[in-house]
XYZ file of C-alpha atoms in Angstrom:
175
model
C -119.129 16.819 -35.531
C -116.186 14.910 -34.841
C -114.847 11.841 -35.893
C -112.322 8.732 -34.575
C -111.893 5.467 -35.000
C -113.773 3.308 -32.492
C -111.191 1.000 -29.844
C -110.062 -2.158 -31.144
C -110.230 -1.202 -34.886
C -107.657 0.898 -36.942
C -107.336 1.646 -40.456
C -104.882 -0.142 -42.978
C -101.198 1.317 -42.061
C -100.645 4.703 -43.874
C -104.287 5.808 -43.719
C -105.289 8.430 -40.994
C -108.944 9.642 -39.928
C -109.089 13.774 -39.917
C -111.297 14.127 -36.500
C -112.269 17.468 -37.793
C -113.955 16.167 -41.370
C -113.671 12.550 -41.367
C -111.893 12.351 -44.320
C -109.557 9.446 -44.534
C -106.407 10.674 -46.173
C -102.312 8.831 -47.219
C -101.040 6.096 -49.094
C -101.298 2.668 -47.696
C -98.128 1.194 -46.460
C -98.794 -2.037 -46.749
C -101.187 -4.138 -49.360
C -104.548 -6.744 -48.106
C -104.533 -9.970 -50.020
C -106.701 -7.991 -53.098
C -109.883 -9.848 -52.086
C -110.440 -9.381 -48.792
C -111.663 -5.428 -47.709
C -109.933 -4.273 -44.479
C -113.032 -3.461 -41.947
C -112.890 -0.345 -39.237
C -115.558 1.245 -37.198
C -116.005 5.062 -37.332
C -118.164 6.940 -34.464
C -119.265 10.642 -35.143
C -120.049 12.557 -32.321
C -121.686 16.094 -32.359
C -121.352 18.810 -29.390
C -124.701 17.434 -27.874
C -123.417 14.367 -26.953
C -125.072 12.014 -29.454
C -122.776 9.536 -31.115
C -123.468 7.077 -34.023
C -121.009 3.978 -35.104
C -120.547 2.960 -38.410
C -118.639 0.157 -39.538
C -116.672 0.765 -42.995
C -114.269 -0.689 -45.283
C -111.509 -0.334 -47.968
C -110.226 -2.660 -49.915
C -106.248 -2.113 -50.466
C -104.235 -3.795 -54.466
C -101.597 -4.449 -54.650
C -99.471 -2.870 -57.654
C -99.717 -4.589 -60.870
C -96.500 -7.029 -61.873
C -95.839 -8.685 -64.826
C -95.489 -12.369 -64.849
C -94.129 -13.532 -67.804
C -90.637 -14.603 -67.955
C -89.386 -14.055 -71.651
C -90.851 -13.790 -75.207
C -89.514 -16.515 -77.959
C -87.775 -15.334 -80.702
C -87.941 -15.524 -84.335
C -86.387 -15.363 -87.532
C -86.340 -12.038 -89.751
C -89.005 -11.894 -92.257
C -91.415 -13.830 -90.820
C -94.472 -12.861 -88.538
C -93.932 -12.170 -85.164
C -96.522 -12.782 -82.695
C -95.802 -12.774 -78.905
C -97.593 -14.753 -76.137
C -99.956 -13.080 -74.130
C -98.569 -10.882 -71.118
C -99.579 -12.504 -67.793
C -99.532 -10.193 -64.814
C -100.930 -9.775 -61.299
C -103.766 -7.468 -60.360
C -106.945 -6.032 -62.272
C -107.028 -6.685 -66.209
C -110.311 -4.452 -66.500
C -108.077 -1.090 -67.362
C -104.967 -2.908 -67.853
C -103.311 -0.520 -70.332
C -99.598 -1.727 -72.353
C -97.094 0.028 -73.498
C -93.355 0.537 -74.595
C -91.593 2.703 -72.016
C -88.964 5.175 -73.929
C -88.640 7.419 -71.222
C -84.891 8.021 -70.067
C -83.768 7.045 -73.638
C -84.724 3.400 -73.431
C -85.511 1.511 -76.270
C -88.290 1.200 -78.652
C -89.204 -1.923 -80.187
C -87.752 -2.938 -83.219
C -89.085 -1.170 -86.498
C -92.122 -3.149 -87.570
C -93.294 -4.534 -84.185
C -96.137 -3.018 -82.709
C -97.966 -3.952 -79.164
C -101.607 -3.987 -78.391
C -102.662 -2.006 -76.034
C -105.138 -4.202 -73.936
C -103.236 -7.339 -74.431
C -99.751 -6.680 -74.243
C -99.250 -9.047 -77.557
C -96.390 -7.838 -79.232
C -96.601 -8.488 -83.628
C -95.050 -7.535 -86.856
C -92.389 -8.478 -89.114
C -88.738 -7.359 -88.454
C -86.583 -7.066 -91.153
C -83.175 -6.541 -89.543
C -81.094 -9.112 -87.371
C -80.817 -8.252 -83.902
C -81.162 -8.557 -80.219
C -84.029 -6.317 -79.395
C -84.071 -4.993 -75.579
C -87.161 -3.176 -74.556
C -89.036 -1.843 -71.511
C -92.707 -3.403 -71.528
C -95.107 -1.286 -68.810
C -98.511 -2.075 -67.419
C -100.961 0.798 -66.244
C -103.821 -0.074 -64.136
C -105.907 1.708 -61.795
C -104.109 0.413 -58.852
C -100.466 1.574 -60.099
C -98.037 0.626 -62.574
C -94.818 -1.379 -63.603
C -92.189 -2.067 -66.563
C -90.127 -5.487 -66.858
C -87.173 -5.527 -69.360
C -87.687 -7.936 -72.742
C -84.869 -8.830 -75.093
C -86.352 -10.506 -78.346
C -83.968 -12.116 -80.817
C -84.662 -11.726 -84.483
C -82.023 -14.643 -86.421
C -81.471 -14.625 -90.148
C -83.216 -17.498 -91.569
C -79.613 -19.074 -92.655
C -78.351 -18.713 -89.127
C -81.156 -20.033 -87.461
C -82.249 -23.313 -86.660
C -85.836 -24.795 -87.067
C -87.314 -27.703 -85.267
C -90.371 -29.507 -85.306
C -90.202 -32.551 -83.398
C -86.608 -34.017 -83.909
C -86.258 -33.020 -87.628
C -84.299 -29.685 -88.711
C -86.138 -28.249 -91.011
C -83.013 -25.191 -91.344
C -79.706 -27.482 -89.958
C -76.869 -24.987 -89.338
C -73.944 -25.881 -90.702
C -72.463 -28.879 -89.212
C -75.647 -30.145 -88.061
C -77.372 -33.512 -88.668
C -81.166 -33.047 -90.137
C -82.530 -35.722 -87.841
């Protein structure tokens, strides 16, 4: 039996047909929209000269990306509880994690992230500007965006609610 595509309909770029088994083999060079399979037709053809079409498809993700732009910050001592991580692509086996690899950063000591959410929570003791290499595994691929969270000694930081200042740094008018 061989195999080939039939005229007028190829597969997504980076995909080739084998004529020998049929098997469709590479790594697509370009992405659909996520929703929308790309549709081909396959005939098979044995050495008696019978032939049978069959239309097929394959749906081609894109790579995951993560969305969000920044995480707040906070002040030392108190608990620390991220937003949710927004990103592009499937969220049924989104996996997070801290990327370390290379000798990148951890997060701070006493910040931990959830796995399946992305939230990042704890309580940080130490002052600091905390840089950090989020990543998101899915099925489809994966990707890490860089987060700096500031942690701000409670006397050095400044804490509004409304238009009062509930911690006024020096200088600075409580209303």
């Amino acid at each position: 039996i061989t195999y080939a595509l039939v005229e007028d309909t190829n597969l997504p770029a980076g995909l080739e047909l084998n004529p020998g088994t049929g098997e469709i083999s590479g790594t697509p060079t370009a992405t659909g929209d996520g929703n929308q399979p790309h549709k081909f037709k396959v005939q098979a053809s044995n050495n008696v000269g019978t032939s049978q079409v069959k239309e097929l498809s394959i749906l081609v993700m894109k790579a995951p990306e993560i969305t969000t732009k920044e995480l707040h910050s906070d002040v030392v001592g108190s608990v620390y509880i991220s937003n949710k991580i927004e990103f592009t692509g499937t969220t049924a086996d989104a996996v997070f994690s801290i990327d370390t690899s290379d000798g990148k950063a951890d997060l701070p000591e006493g910040l931990t992230i959830d796995a399946q959410t992305g939230i990042i929570s704890g309580t940080v003791n130490t002052a600091g500007d905390y840089t950090f290499n989020m990543k998101l595994a899915t099925r489809v691929g994966e990707t890490s965006k860089e987060f700096t969270i500031s942690f701000k000694n409670a006397e050095d930081a400044s804490t509004y609610i409304g238009s009062v200042i509930l911690n006024p740094a020096e200088g600075e008018d409580r209303t």
